[in-house]
Coordinates of C-alpha atoms in Angstrom, one line a residue:
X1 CA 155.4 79.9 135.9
X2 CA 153.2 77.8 138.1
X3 CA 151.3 79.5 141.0
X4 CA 151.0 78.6 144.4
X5 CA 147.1 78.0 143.5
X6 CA 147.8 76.0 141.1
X7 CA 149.7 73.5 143.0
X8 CA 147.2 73.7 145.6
X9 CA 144.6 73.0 143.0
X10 CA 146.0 69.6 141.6
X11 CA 147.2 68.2 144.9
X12 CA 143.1 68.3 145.5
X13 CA 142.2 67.5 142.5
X14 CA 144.8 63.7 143.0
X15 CA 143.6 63.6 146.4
X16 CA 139.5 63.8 145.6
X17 CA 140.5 61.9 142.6
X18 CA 142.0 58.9 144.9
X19 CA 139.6 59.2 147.8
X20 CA 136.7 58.7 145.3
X21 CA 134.5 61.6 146.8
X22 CA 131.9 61.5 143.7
X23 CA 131.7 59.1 142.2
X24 CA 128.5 58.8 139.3
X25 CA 128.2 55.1 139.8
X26 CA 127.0 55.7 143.1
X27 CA 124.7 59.1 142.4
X28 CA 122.9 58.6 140.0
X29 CA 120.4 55.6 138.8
X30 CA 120.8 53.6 135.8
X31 CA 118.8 55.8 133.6
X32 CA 120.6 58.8 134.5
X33 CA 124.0 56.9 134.1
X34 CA 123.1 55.4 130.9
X35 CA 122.6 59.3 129.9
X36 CA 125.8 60.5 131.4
X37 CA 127.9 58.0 129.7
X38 CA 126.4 57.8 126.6
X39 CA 129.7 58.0 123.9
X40 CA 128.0 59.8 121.2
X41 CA 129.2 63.7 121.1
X42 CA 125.2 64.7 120.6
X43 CA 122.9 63.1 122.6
X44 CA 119.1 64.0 124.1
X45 CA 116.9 63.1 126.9
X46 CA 113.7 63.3 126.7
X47 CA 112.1 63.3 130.4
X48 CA 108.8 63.3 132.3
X49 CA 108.7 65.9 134.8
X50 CA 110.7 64.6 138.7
X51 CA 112.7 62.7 136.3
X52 CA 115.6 63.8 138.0
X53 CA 117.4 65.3 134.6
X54 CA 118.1 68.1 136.3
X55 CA 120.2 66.1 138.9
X56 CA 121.9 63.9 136.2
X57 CA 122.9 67.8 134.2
X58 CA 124.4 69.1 137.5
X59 CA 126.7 65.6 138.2
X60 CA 127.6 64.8 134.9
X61 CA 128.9 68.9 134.5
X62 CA 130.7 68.4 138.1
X63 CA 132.0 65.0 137.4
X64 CA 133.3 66.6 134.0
X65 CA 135.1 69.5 135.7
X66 CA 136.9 66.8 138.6
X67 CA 138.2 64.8 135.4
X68 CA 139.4 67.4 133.1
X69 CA 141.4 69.7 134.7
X70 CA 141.2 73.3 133.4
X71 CA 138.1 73.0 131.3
X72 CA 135.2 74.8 131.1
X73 CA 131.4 73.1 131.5
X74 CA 128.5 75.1 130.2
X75 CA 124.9 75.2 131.2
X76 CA 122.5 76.9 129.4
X77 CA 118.5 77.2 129.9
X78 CA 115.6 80.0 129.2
X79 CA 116.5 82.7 131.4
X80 CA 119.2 83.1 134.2
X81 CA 117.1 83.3 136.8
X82 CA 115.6 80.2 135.9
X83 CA 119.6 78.7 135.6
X84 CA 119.4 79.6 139.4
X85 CA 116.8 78.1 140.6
X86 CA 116.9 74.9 138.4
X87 CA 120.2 73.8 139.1
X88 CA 122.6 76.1 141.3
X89 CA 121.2 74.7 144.7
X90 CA 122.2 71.1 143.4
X91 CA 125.6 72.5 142.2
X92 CA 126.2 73.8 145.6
X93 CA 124.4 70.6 147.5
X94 CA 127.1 68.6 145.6
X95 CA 129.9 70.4 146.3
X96 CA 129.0 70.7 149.9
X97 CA 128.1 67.4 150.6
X98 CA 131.2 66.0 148.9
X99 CA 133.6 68.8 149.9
X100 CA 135.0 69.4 146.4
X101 CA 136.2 72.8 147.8
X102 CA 134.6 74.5 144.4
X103 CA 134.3 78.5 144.6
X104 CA 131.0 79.5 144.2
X105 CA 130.2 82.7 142.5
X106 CA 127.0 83.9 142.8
X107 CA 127.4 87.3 140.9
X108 CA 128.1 85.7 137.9
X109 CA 126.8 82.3 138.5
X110 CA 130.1 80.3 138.9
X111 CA 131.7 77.5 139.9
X112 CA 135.5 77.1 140.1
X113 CA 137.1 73.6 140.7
X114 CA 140.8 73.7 142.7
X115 CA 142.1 72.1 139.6
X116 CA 140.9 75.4 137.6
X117 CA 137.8 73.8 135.6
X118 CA 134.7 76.3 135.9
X119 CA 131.1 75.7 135.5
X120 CA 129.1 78.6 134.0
X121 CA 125.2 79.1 134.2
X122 CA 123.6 80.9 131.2
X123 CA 120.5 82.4 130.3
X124 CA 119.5 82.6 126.1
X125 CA 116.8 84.9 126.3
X126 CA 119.4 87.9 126.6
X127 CA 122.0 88.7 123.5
X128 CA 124.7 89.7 125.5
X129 CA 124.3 86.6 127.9
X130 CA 124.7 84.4 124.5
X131 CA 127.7 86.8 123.1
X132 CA 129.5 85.9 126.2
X133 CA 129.2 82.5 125.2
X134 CA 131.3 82.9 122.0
X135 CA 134.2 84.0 123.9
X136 CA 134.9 81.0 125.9
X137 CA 137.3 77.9 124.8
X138 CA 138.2 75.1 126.0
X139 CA 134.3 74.0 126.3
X140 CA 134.3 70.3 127.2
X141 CA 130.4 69.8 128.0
X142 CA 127.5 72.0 127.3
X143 CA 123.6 70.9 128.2
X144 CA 120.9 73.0 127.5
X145 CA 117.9 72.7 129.6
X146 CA 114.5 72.6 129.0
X147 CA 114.8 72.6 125.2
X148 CA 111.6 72.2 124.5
X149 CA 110.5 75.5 126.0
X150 CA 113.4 77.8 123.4
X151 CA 112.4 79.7 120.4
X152 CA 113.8 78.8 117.1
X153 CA 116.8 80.6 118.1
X154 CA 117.9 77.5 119.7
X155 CA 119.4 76.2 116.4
X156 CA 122.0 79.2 115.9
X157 CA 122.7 78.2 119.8
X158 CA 123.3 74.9 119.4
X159 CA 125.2 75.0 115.8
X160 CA 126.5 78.2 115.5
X161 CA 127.3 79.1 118.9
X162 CA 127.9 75.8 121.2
X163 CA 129.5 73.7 118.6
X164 CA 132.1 76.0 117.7
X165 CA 133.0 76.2 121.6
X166 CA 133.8 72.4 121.6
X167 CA 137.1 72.4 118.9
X168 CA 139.4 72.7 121.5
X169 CA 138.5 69.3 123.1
X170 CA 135.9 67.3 121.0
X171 CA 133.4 68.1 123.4
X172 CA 130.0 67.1 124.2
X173 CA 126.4 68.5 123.8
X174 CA 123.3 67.5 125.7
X175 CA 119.9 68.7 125.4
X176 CA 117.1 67.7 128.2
X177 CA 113.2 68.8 128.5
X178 CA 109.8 67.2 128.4
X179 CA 108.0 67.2 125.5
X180 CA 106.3 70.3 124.5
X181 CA 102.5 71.0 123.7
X182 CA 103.6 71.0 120.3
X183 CA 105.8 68.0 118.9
X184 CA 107.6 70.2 116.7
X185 CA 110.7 72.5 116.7
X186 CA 114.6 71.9 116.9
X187 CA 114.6 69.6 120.2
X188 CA 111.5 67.6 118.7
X189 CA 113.7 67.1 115.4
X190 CA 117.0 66.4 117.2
X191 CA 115.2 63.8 119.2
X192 CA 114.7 61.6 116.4
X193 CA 117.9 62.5 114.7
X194 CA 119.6 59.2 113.9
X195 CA 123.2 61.3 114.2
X196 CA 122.2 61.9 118.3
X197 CA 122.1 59.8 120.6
X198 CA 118.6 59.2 122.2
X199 CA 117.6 58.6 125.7
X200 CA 113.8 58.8 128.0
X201 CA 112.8 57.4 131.1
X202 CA 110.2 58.9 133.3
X203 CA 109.6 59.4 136.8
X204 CA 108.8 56.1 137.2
X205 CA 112.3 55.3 137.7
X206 CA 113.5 57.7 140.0
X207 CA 113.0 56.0 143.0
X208 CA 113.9 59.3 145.3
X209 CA 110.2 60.2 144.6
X210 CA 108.8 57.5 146.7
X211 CA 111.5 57.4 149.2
X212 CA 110.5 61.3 149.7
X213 CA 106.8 61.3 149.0
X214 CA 105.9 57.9 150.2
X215 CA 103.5 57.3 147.3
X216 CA 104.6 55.7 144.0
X217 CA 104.6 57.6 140.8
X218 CA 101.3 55.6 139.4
X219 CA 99.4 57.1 143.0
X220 CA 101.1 60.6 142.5
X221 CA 99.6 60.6 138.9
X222 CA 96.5 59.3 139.5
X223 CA 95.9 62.1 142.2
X224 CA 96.9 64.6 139.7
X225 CA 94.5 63.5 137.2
X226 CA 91.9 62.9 139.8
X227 CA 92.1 66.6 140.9
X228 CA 92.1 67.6 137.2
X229 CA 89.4 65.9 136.3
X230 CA 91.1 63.3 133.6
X231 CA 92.7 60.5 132.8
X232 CA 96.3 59.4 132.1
X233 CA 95.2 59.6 128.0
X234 CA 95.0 63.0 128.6
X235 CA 97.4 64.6 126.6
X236 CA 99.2 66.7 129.1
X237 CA 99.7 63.9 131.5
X238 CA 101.2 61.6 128.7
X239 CA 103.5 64.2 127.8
X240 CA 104.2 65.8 131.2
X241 CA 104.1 62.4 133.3
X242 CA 105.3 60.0 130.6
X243 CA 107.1 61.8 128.6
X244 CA 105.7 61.5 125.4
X245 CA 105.3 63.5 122.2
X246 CA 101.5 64.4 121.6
X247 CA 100.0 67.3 120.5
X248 CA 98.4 69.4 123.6
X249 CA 96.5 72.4 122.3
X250 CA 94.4 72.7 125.4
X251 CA 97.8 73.4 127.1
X252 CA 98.5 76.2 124.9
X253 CA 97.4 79.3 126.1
X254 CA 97.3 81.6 122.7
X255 CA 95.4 79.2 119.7
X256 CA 97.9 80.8 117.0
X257 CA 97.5 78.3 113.8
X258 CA 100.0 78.8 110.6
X259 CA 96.8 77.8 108.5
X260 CA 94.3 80.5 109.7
X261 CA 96.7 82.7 110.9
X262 CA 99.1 83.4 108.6
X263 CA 99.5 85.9 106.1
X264 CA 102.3 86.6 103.5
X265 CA 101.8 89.6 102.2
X266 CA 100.3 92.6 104.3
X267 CA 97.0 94.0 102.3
X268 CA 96.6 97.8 102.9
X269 CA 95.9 99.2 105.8
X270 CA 94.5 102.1 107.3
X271 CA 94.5 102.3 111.3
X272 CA 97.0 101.5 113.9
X273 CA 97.7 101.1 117.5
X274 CA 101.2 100.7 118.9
X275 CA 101.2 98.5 122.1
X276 CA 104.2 98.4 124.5
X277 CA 104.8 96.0 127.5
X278 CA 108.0 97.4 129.6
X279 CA 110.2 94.6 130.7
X280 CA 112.5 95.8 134.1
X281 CA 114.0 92.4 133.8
X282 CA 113.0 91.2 130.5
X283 CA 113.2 92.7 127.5
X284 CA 110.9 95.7 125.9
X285 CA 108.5 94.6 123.4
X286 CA 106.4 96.5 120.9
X287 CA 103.7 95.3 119.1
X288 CA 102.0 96.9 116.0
X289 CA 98.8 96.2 115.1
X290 CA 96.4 97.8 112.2
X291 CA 93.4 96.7 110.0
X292 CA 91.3 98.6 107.3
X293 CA 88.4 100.5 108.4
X294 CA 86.3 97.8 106.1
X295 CA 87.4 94.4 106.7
X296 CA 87.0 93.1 109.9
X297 CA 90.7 91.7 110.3
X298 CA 93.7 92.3 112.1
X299 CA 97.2 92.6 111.6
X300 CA 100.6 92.1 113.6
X301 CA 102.4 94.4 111.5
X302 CA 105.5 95.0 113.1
X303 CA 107.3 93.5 116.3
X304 CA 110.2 94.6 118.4
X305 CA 111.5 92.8 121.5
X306 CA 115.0 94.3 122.8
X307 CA 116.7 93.7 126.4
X308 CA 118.7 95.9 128.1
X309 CA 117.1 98.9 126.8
X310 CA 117.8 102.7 128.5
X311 CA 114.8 105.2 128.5
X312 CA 116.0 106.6 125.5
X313 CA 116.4 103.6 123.2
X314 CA 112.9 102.9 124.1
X315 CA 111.4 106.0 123.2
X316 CA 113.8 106.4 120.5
X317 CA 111.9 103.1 119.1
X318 CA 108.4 104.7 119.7
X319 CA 109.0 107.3 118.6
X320 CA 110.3 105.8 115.0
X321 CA 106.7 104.0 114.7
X322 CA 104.6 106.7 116.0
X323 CA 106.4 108.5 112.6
X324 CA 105.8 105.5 110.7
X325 CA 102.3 104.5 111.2
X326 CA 100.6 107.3 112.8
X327 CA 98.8 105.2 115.7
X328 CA 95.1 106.2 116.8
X329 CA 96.6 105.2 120.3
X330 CA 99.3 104.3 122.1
X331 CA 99.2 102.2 124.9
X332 CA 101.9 101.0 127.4
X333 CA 101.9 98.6 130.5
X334 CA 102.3 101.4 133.3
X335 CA 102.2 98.6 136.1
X336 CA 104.4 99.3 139.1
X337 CA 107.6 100.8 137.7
X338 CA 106.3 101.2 134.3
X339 CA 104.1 104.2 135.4
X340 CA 107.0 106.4 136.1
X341 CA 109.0 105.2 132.5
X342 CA 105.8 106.4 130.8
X343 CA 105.2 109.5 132.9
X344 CA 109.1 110.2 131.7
X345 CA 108.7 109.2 128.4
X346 CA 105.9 111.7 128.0
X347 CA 107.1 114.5 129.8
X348 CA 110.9 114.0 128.1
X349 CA 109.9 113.1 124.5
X350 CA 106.5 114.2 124.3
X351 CA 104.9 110.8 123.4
X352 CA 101.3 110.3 123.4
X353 CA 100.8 107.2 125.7
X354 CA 98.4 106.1 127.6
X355 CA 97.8 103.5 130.2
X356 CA 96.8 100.3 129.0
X357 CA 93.9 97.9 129.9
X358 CA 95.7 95.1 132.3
X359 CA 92.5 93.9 134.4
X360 CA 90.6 90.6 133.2
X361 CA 93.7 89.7 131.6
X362 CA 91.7 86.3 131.3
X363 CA 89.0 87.6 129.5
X364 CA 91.0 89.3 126.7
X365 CA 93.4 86.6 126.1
X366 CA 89.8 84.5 125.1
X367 CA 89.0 87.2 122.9
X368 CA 92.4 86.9 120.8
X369 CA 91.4 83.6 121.0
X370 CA 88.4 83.9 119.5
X371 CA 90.1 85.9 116.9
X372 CA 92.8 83.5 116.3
X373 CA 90.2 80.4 115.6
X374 CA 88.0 82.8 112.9
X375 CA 91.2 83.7 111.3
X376 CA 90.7 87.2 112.1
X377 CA 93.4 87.9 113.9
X378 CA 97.0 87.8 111.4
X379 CA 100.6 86.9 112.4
X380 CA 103.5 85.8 110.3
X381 CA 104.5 82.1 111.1
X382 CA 108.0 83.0 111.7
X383 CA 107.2 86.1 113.8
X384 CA 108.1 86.2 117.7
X385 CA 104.6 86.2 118.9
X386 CA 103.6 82.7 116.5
X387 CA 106.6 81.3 117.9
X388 CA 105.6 82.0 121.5
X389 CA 102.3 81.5 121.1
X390 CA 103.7 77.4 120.8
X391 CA 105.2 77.2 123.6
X392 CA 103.5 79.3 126.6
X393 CA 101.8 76.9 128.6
X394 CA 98.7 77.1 131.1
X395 CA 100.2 76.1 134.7
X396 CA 97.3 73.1 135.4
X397 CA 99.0 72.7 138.9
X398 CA 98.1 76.3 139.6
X399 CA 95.0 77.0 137.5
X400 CA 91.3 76.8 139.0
X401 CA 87.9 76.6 137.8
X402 CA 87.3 80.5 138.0
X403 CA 91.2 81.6 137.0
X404 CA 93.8 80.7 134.4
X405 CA 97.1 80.9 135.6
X406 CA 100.1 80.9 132.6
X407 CA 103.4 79.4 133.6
X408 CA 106.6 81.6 135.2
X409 CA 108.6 79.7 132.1
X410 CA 108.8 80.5 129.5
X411 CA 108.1 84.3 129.7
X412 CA 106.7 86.0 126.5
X413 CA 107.2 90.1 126.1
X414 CA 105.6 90.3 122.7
X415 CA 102.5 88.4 124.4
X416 CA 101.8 90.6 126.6
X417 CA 102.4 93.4 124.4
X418 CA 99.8 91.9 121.6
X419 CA 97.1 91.6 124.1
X420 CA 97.2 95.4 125.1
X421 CA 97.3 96.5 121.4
X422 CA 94.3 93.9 120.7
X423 CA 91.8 95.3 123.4
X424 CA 92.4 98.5 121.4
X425 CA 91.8 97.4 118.3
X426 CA 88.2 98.5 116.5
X427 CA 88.7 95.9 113.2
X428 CA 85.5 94.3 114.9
X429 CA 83.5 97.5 114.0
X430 CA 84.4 97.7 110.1
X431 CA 82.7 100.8 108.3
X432 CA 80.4 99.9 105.1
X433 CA 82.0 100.3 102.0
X434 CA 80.5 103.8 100.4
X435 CA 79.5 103.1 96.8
X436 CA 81.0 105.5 94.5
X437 CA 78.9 107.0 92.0
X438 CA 80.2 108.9 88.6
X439 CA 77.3 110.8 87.8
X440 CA 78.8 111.2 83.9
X441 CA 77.9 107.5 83.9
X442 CA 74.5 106.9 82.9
X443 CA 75.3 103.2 83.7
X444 CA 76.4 103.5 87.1
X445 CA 73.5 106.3 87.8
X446 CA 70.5 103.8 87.0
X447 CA 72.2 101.0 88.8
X448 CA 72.8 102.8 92.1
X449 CA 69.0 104.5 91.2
X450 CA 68.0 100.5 91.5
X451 CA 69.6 99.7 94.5
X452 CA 68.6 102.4 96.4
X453 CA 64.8 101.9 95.3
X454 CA 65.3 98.0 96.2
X455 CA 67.2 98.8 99.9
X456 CA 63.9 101.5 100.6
X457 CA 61.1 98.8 99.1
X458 CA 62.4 96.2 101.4
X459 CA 62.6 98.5 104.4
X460 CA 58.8 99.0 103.2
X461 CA 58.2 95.0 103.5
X462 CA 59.9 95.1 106.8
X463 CA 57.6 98.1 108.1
X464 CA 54.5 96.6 106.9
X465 CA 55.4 93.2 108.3
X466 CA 55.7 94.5 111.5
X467 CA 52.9 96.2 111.8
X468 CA 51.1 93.1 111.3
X469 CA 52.7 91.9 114.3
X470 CA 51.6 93.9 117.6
X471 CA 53.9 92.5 119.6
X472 CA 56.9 94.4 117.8
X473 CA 56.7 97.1 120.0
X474 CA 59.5 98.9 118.5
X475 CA 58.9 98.3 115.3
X476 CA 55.4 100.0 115.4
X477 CA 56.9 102.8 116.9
X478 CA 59.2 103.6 114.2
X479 CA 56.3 105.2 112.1
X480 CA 56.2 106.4 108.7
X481 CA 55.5 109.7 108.6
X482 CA 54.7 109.9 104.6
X483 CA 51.9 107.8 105.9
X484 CA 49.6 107.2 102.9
X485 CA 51.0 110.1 100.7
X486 CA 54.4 107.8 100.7
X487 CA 55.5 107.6 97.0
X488 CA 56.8 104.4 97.2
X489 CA 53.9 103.5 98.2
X490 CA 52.6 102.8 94.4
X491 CA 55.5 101.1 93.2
X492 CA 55.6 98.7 96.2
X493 CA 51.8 97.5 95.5
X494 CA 53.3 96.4 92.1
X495 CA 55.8 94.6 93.5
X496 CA 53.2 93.1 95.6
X497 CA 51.0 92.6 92.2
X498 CA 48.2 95.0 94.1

């Protein structure tokens, strides 16, 4: 039975239909259009920044709900919040402006069209905000959003996920970013995919730039590079103002490399420290880290990132480690709410955590960094932290001469938990090797006889040799108190060939 609303519905839907009240000919400029038009089912755009992709997501997902009545149009970026501020004000300008009587929902990040088509705003970061995904049908569009900035769970998004949502209608997928600091990774490959459809332009052609800034895009960029102290061969400007693949490692704020960094298969161990980074919005993340009292390396040994976690799943996962690996320390990030969780967690559950180190944040990410480049420091390729550490960014707009400053997106958890366990660490402070001895071994007894009588000559050499020298104060001052009685005294003058 039809409904009142439903009449209602398609009686607006004819009338803004007729009227021509949006009309993508008119919104959006030729590069946009090109985009939004394009036949193919798969297609990418690969943008500067201020291209204006953004705009041509939000028209071509309203424009899709006006002419197919009852579908559903699906937009899907890093995290929700970042849904909301990216493109939910140009949503809502567009149905203002051009009084397409859509109900807004801002609880769940809606849009519904009087003809019954909804546009939906997702974030992939969280599980449950991709399981709701898998429920929907009747999926006619679906455009992920800065692609270049997902992990490689983008591929089970895309292909196991998205594509199965577009049966019903042989829908369409879009996938928009700006090159990342590495040219690798599913949006990279799906660029140059000769079964997508391809599309770039920069903001060099969107004229609203100039009309609202009164500069062109060639001034704008030269200012930026200006301030910066570069020029437009720089890397980050070709990729971020001209939207090309290069690699940018100065962007990247961790210097994780597969080559130096990797490790297959974990060599014993013998301490640990358990690092966890509290996420009141994010997820939890805990980082385990060990090394062998010996060898001056490092180990991620185990990860765990989780969302929506209650007190007691997360000390239910400490707790698990703390039994597995039997930490020196465990610290967690007690910062402004996460004081109290770890105050509970120790009072509840008796776990032994301390506060970690969260000053000079700076300062410790260059010493990772220092570990990272001398291969001291050893992640799996395919963990979490490898694959964030290739796409969090230094903000250049934001950072100064005396501060660093990481971009707002992407957000990494396991980061942040890495760097608290790292500062803890004490791999850089190996113990000698102790020599074993059998004393049964007649062998083994003469040659560790030897090489203690070599180690005590040559501290002999040293001593003389700085007594020779006045200036050694310290050295002079460390005196010998066999003196002349000192029985290695005769069998270094042989040595010597006294």
């Amino acid at each position: 039975m039809i409904t009142k609303k439903q009449v209602i519905g398609e009686i607006l839907a004819e009338r803004l239909h007729k009227e021509n009240l949006f009309v993508l000919e008119k919104f959006l400029f030729k590069e946009q259009l090109a985009f939004v038009r394009d036949p193919m089912r798969w297609a990418t755009a690969v943008c500067s920044v201020r291209a204006g992709k953004s705009v041509a997501c939000a028209a071509d997902l309203i424009n899709t709900a006006l002419t197919m009545p009852g579908t559903v149009g699906l937009y899907v970026t890093l995290a929700r919040s970042s849904a909301k501020r990216i493109i939910w004000p140009e949503l809502l300008r567009i149905n203002r402006e051009y009084k397409l009587n859509a109900e807004p929902n801002i609880a769940e990040l809606s849009m519904t069209f009087p003809n019954g088509s909804i546009v939906y705003l997702f974030g992939a970061n969280v599980e449950t905000e991709i399981e709701k995904m898998r429920g929907l049908s009747k999926v006619a569009l679906a455009y992920l959003d800065e692609s270049q900035a997902f992990r490689s769970h983008i591929k089970e998004l895309v292909e196991d996920i998205l594509v199965k949502r577009l049966y019903d209608l042989n829908g369409r997928i879009r996938m928009i970013g700006t090159p990342g600091p590495v040219p690798a990774g599913y949006f990279h490959d799906m660029s140059k995919n000769p079964k997508w459809g391809h599309h770039a332009w920069t903001l060099h052609a969107n004229y609203h730039i100039q009309k609202s800034s009164g500069m062109t895009a060639a001034q704008l960029i030269q200012q930026d590079c200006d301030m910066r102290g570069v020029d437009i061969t720089h890397p980050s400007i070709r990729r971020e103002c001209f939207g090309e693949w290069t690699l940018d490692s100065d962007s990247l704020v961790f210097k994780y490399s597969a080559d130096k960094n990797h490790y297959d298969v974990l060599p014993e161990l013998t301490d640990y420290v358990i690092a966890v980074d509290v996420g009141l919005r994010d997820a939890d993340a805990i980082a385990v880290i060990g090394w062998h009292k010996n060898v001056a390396d490092c180990y991620l040994v185990e990860e765990y990132v989780q969302s929506g976690n209650d007190i007691t799943s997360l000390a239910s996962q400490i707790e698990r480690l703390i039994k597995r690996y039997d930490p020196l320390k465990v610290v967690m990030d007690t910062g402004g709410l996460g004081a109290k969780i770890a105050e509970e967690l120790r009072k509840r559950f008796q776990l032994p955590i301390v506060a970690a180190e969260k000053t000079r944040k700076n300062e410790y990410i260059a010493l990772t960094n220092d570990a990272l480049r001398n291969g001291r420091f050893k992640a799996k390729q395919n963990s979490r932290f490898a694959q964030d550490a290739m796409i969090i960014e230094w903000d250049m707009d934001k950072c100064t001469s005396d501060r660093m400053v990481m971009k707002d997106d992407p957000h990494s958890d396991i980061c942040d938990a890495v760097l608290y366990g790292y500062r803890e660490c004490l791999h850089w402070i190996p113990e000698p090797v102790k020599e074993t001895v059998d004393p049964r071994s007649k062998e083994q007894w003469i040659k560790h006889t030897e090489k203690l009588m070599e180690e005590q000559l040559q501290k002999q050499i040293d001593y003389e040799a700085a007594q020779q020298n006045e200036a050694d104060v310290f050295a002079i001052m460390d005196m010998d108190p066999w003196g002349d009685m000192n029985p290695l005294q005769y069998a270094l003058n042989r040595k010597k060939g006294r």
